[in-house]
Structure formats: structure tokens, C-alpha cells
mmCIF file of C-alpha atoms in Angstrom:
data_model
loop_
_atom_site.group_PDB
_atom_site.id
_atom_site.type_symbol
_atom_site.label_atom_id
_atom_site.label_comp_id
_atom_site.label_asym_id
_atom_site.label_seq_id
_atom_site.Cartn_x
_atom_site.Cartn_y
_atom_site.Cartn_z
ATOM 1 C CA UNK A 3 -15.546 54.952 -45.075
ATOM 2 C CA UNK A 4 -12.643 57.588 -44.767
ATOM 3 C CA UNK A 5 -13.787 58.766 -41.437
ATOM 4 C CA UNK A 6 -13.704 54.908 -39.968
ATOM 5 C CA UNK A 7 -10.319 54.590 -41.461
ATOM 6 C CA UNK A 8 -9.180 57.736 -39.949
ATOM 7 C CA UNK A 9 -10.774 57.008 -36.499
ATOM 8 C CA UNK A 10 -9.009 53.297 -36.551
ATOM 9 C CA UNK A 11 -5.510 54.943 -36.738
ATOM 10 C CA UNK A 12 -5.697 57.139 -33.846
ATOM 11 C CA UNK A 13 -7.051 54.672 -32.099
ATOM 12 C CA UNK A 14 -3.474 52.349 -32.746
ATOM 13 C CA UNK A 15 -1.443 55.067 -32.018
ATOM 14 C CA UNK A 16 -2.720 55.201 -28.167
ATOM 15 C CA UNK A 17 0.168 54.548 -26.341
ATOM 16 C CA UNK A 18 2.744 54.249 -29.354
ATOM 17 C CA UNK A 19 5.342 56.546 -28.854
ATOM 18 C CA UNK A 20 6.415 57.069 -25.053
ATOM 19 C CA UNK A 21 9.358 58.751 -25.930
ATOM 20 C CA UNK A 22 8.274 62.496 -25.541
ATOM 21 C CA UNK A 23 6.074 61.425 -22.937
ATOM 22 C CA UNK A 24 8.769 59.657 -20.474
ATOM 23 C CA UNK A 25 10.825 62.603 -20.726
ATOM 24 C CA UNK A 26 7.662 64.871 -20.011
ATOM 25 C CA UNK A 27 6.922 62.823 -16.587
ATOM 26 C CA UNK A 28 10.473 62.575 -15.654
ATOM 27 C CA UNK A 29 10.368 66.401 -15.413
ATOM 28 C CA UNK A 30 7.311 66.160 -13.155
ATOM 29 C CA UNK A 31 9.394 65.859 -9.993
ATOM 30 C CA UNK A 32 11.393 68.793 -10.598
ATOM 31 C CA UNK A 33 9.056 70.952 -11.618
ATOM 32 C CA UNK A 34 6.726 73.487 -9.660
ATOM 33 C CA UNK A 35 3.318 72.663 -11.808
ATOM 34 C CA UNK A 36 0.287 72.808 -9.375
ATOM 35 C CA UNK A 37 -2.892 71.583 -12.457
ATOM 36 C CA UNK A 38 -1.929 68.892 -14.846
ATOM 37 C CA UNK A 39 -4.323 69.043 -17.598
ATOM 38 C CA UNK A 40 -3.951 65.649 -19.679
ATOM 39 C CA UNK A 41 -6.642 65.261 -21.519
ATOM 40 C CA UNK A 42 -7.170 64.114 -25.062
ATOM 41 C CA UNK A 43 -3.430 63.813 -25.925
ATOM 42 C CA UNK A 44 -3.988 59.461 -26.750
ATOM 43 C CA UNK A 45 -2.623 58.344 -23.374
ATOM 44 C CA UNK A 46 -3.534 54.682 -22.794
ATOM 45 C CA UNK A 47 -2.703 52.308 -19.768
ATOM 46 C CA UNK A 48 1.033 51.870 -20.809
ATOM 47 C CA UNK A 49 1.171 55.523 -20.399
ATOM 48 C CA UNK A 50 -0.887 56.278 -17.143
ATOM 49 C CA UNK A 51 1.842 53.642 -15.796
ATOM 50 C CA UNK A 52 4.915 55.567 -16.665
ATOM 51 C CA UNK A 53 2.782 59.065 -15.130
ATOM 52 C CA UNK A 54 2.490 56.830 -11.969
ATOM 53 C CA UNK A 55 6.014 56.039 -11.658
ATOM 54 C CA UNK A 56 6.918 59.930 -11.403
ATOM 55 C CA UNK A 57 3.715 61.433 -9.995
ATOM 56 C CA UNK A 58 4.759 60.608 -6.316
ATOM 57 C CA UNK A 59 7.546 63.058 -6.561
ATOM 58 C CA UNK A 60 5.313 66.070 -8.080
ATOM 59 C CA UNK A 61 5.313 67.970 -4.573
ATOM 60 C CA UNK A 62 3.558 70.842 -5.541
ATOM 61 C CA UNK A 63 0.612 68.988 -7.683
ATOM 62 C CA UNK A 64 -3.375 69.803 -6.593
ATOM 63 C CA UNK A 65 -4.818 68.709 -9.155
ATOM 64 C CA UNK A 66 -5.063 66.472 -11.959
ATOM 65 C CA UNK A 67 -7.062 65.714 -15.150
ATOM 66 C CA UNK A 68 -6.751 62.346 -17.483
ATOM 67 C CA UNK A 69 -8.837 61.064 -19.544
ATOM 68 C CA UNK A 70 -9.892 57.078 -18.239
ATOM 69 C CA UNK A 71 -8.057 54.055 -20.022
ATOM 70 C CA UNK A 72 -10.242 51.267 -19.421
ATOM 71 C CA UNK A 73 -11.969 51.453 -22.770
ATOM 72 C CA UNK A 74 -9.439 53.673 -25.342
ATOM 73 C CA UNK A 75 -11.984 53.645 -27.923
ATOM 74 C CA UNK A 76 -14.512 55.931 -25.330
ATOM 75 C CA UNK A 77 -12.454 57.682 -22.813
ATOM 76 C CA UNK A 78 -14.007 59.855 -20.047
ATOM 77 C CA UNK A 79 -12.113 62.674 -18.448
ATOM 78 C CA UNK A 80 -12.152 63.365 -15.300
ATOM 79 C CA UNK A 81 -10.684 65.243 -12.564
ATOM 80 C CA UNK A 82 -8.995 65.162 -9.107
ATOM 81 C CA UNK A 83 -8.053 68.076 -6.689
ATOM 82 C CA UNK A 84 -7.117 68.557 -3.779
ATOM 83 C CA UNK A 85 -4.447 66.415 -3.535
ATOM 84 C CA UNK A 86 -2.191 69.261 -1.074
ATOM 85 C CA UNK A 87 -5.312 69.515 1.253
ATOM 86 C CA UNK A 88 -8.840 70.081 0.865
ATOM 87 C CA UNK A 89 -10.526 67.639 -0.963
ATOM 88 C CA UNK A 90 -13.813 67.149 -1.135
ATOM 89 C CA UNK A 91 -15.001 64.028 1.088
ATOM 90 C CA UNK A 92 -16.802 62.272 -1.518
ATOM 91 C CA UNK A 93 -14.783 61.328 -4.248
ATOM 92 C CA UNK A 94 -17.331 59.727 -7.401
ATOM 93 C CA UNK A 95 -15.529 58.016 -10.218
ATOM 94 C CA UNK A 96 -18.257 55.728 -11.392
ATOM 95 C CA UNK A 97 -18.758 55.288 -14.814
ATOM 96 C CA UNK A 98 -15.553 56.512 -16.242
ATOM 97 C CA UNK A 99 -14.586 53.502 -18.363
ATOM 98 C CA UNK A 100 -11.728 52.944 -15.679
ATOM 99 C CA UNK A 101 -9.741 49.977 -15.784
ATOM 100 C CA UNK A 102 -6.713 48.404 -14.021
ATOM 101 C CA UNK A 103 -4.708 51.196 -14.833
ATOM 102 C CA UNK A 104 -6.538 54.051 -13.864
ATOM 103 C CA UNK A 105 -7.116 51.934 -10.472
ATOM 104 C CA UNK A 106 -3.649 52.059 -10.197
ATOM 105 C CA UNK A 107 -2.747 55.462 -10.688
ATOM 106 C CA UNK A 108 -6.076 55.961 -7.853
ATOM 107 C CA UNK A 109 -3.997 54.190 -5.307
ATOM 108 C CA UNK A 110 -0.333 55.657 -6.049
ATOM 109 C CA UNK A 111 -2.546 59.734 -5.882
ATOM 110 C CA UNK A 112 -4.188 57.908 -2.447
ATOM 111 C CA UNK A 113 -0.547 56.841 -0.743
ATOM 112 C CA UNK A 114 1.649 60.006 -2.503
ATOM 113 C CA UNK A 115 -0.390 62.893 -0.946
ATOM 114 C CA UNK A 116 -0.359 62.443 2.203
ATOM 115 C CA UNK A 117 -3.486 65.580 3.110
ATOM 116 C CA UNK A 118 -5.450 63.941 0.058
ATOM 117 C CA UNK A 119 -6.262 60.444 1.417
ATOM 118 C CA UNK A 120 -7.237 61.447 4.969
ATOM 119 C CA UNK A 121 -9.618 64.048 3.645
ATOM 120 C CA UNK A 122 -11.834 61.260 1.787
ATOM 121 C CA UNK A 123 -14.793 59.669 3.886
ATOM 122 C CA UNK A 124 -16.425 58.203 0.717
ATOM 123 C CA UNK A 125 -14.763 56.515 -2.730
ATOM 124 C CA UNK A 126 -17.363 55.455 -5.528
ATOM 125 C CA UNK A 127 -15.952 53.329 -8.421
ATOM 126 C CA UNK A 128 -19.268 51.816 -9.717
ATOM 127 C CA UNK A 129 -19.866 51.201 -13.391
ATOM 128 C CA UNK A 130 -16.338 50.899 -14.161
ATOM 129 C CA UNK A 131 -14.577 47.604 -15.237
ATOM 130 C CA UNK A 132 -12.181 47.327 -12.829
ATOM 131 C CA UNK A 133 -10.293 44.446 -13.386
ATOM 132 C CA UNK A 134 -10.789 44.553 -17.445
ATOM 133 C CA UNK A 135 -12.860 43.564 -19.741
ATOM 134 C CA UNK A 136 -13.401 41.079 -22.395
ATOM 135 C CA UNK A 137 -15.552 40.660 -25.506
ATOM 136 C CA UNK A 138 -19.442 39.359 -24.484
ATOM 137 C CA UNK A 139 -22.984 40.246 -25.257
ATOM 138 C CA UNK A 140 -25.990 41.833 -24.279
ATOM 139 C CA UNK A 141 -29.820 40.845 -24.211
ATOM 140 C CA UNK A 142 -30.235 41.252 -27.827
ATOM 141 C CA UNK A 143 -26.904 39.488 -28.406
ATOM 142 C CA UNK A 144 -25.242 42.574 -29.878
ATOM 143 C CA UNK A 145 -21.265 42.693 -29.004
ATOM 144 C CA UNK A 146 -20.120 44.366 -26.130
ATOM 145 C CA UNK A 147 -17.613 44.508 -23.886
ATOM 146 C CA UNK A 148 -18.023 42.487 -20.590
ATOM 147 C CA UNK A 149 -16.313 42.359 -17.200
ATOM 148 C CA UNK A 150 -13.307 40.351 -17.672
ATOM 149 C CA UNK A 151 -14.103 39.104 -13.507
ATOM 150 C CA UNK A 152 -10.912 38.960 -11.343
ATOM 151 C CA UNK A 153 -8.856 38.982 -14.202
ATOM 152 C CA UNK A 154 -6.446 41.854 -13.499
ATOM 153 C CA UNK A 155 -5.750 42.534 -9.814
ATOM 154 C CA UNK A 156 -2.680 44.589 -10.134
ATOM 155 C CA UNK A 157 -5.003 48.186 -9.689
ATOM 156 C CA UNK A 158 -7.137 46.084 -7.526
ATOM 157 C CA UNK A 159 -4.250 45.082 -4.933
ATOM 158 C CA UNK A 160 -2.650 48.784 -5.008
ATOM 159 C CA UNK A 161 -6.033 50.235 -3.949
ATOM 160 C CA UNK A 162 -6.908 47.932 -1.286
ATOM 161 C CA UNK A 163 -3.566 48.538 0.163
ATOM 162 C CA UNK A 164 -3.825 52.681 0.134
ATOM 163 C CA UNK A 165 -7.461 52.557 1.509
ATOM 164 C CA UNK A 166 -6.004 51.447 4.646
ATOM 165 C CA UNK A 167 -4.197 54.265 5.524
ATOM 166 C CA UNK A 168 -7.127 55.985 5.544
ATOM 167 C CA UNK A 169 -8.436 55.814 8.894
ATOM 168 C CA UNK A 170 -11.511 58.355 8.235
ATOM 169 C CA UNK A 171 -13.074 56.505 5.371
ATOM 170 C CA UNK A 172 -16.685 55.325 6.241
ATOM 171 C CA UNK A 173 -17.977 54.206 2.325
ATOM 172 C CA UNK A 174 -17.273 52.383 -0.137
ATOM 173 C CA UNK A 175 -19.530 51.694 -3.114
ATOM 174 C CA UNK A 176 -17.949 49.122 -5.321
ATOM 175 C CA UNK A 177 -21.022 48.209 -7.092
ATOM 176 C CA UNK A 178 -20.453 46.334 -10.516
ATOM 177 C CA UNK A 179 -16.765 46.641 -11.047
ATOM 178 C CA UNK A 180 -16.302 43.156 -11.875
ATOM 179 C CA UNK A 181 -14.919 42.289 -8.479
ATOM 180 C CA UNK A 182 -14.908 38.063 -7.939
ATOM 181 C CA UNK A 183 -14.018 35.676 -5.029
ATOM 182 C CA UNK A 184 -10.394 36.927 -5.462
ATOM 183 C CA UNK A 185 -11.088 40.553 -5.538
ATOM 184 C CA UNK A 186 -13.007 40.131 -2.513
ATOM 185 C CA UNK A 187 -10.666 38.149 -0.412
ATOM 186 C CA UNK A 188 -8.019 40.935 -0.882
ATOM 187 C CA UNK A 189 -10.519 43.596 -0.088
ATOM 188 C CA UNK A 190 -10.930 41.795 3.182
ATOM 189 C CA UNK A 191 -7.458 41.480 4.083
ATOM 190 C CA UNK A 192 -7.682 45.459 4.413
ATOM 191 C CA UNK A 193 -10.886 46.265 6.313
ATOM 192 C CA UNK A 194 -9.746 45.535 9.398
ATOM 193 C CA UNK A 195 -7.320 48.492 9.104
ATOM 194 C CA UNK A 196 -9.931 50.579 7.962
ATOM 195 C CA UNK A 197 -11.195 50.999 11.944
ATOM 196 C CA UNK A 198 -14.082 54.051 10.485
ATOM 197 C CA UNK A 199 -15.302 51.809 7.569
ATOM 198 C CA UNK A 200 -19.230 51.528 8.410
ATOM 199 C CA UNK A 201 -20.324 50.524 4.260
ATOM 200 C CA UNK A 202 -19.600 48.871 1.920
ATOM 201 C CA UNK A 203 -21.757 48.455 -1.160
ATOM 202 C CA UNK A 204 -20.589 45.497 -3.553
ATOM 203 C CA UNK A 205 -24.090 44.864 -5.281
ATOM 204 C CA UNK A 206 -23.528 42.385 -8.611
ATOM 205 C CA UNK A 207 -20.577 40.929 -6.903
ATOM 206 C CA UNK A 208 -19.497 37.926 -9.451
ATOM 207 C CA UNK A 209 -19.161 35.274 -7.395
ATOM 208 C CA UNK A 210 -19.217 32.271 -10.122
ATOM 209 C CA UNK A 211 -17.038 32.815 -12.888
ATOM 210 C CA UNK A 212 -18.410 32.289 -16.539
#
């Protein structure tokens, strides 16, 4: 019983004191720090927000690490490099827990680096609940959490709009990230921009919602 207790207060302090943490990311642009290691330090999507707002200016940044902020209770760290030049061309974030948020944060890291984006030929955000979630349940009725479809398109939006800079991406695989009629209409707006775009994989596309 202790340990549950102790387990439910971290978890309600993700995200509750940005004080230290605004001043931390208003140093960013100033400073000369080339790997930002952020993981495990209770950062939630409040927090990832204010990082975005100051990330842009972090000129000499190549390479990040976060932990995901989709589900707080189970977050997945992850990394990104290459953001002066040299990426990788495949860049595989499926099944991080991401949410709006870390969508977001994707898209401000795809339109502030300007040798990152053009390096990528191939995004994956599978598996990840990209426009939130909700409470719902599975085949044996046990409580999980669902896609929450369309709900939140502010990460949604932000990406579409970077991916079109990118005139060497050929793939995306958007395959169960809760995308709806909405999602999909803005998605569309974009492809025409994106003139080397040859895939797009959007298998359990929610096209009713429930």
C-alpha cells in the first residue's frame, strides 16, 4: 500500500513546478550545449511546451533525449540526433506513448534545424496516440486507455505543416495514431508540397467516430 501511495504522488507532481524549469530553457538559447539529456526528471506536456518555445534558438543542439508525454504514468525515452546534419534517414518513433505534445515538439525540431528535416526520407509514428487518449476497454473489458480520435490537432497541424518543407521525404507510416476524417483532411492539405512523397501507410484509420 505505501509503494502505490508513493508512486501516486510523483505521478501529480509531473509538470507542477515550472519555475526552475522555465528559467532552465530560457538559458537554452544562449548557451553552447550540443546533447540535452532530459530524461526521467517528471516533465509532462505543459513542460515539453515551454522546451518548445526556446528550443528553436539552441543553435548548437545535435541531439536530444525526453522521455514521451502521451501517457505520464509509462513514459518511453527516446532520442533524436542529428539535428546540425547527419541524421539518419529513417526516423522510428512508434510506440513511444507520444501524444499531442511530443507531436509538437516533432514539428518545431523538423522546422528549427534546418540540415535535420531535409536529411529524413522516412518518419514512423505508429502505435502512438497521437491526438490523445481517453478512458475505453479492451476484449476482456479490462480498462484501458483508448484513442481519443481527432480530438487534439494542435501536434497534428504543426507536423503536417513542417513535413512540407521536406522535399526528400518518400514515407510515411502513420498506422494507428488515432488519426480521423479531420486528421486526414489536414494531412492532405500538405501532400501536394511534399513533391518526393511515394507512401503513405495510414492502416486503422478511424473514419467513424465512437
Amino acid at each position: 500500500m505505501q509503494r502505490q501511495v508513493q508512486a501516486s504522488y510523483i505521478f501529480r507532481l509531473i509538470d507542477k513546478d515550472q519555475s526552475g524549469w522555465t528559467a532552465f530553457c530560457e538559458a537554452l538559447p544562449s548557451s553552447k550545449i550540443q546533447k540535452l539529456v532530459l530524461s526521467d526528471i517528471g516533465i509532462g506536456p505543459l513542460g515539453l511546451t515551454t522546451l518548445a518555445k526556446f528550443t528553436p534558438g539552441s543553435a548548437a543542439l545535435n541531439e536530444i533525449t525526453l522521455d514521451s508525454t502521451g501517457d505520464v504514468k509509462q513514459p518511453k525515452a527516446y532520442t533524436i540526433s542529428g539535428l546540425q546534419g547527419g541524421a539518419e534517414p529513417s526516423l522510428d518513433l512508434s510506440s513511444l506513448n507520444f501524444g499531442p505534445a511530443d507531436v509538437s515538439f516533432l514539428a518545431t525540431l523538423f522546422t528549427s534545424f534546418r540540415l535535420f528535416t531535409p536529411a529524413l526520407s522516412e518518419v514512423n509514428l505508429s502505435m502512438n496516440k497521437c491526438f490523445g487518449d481517453k478512458e475505453g476497454y479492451d476484449e476482456s473489458y479490462n480498462n484501458i486507455r483508448v484513442h481519443d480520435v481527432d480530438k487534439d490537432q494542435t501536434g497534428w497541424t504543426a507536423f503536417c505543416e513542417a513535413i512540407k518543407h521536406n522535399k526528400l521525404m518518400k514515407t510515411l507510416i502513420l498506422s494507428d495514431i488515432g488519426i480521423g476524417p479531420v486528421g486526414l483532411t489536414t494531412l492532405a492539405k500538405f501532400i501536394p508540397d511534399s513533391t518526393a512523397l511515394t507512401a503513405v501507410n495510414v492502416m486503422k484509420l478511424s473514419l467513424i467516430h465512437i
